[in-house]
Amino acid sequence: MDPDQQLAAMIEKSDNLGVLRHIRAFKLRKPDLVLHHGTILLGQPDLLLKPVTDTTDQQRQQQQQQQRQQQSPSFLSSLTTIFSKINESERLATLEQLTIAALDTNSPSYASHSTTIAERTLTQIRDLVGKESVRYRNLLALCLERQENYTDALAIYNNLLADNPSNVHALRRKYTILRARQYIPYGEEGEIDDASAAANGGKETALTALIRVREAALTTANGMEIKEALNDYLERNGSDASAWVEMTKICAEVGDYSGAAYSGEEIVLSAPLNAEAHCALGDWYATVGGRENWKAARKHFAQSLELDPDNNLRALFGLVSVAESFLDDVEAAGGGRKKKKREVVNEEDVEMAKDLLKYGTDKLSAVYKGTPMGGLVEKVLGDMER
């Protein structure tokens, strides 16, 4: 029986504890299931009620409570029996699941008051573990993020890191907040930044303002803080490939293509059979330039083509480009009249570049043959032939 069938069977049997344990074990994202089974398990269905806003809502809630009180004794006793079997550790784990699920749900039934649900469960967690608990402070910061109170959330994460610099969760969330702020051209109170609004005499659109702010962010002190936050995270969790992808993007935004290539190497180490990762790494080496980098680029373009030979035009064009650049550089160095010291060129590298150039041009010609772009591609490739 696969995990999905196991979950369906537990739901059918109303095994609330089993459902929650299964979701935790397989790291599933099922917030609505967690909210339903978690409140039943704890015997706290009132957690999911909307806060009372008027007398009509209050009357409706009173009717619902009366209906629950009139339920059969057998049902109420079963709830009491189930709850009595839950130890404090399991109860705490359930409350934590409920808090995160409330922040994550998009269900129309709960989304409008999900923050209130989270606050109710968070209060119970605080009573169990205390307000200085790392567990409680992590969840409190997540609730503040949901309320878009990033300043206070960041302060909590900084305090957690002061107590334990290796707190991976706090490191990750700190970077996420700083990075997200880069894309928001608004002030702390949600008002449009004066500089953005006044740019180009007020003619700048919101989209262009957003792009300009994002491009400028990493050149500021805040931008340095973003990169430092990610560096701190990678120092303690260097095997996280997604973090290296983020570092690649940051390096590219500030023009540090050597840094992007270094980050790309880490990505390839974690996913050696990923054709796109090899192709992207080839792009970074090609952008840095120089013979050694062109040789490294053609190696990764070739590996990308070997892994994905049928739908990989980017790697084909990249292979042709770096092979031509390598040969042009060799020819330019060989044609100089005032060389103080003759450069040593490996003839095998030159022949390899020529073979790869021919291979790439032949493949691209075959791909574009008979298409509207065929003539233009043939002309460009013809200029490259040697």
Coordinates of C-alpha atoms in Angstrom, one line a residue, residues 49-66 68:
L49 CA -14.8 29.2 14.7
K50 CA -14.7 32.7 13.3
P51 CA -14.3 35.5 15.9
V52 CA -17.6 37.1 16.9
T53 CA -18.2 40.4 15.0
D54 CA -21.9 41.1 15.6
T55 CA -24.9 39.8 17.5
T56 CA -26.0 37.6 14.6
D57 CA -22.7 35.7 14.6
Q58 CA -22.8 35.4 18.4
Q59 CA -26.2 33.8 18.3
R60 CA -25.1 31.4 15.6
Q61 CA -22.1 30.4 17.6
Q62 CA -24.2 29.8 20.7
Q63 CA -26.5 27.6 18.6
Q64 CA -23.5 25.6 17.4
Q65 CA -22.2 25.1 20.9
Q66 CA -25.7 24.0 22.1
R68 CA -22.4 20.1 20.3

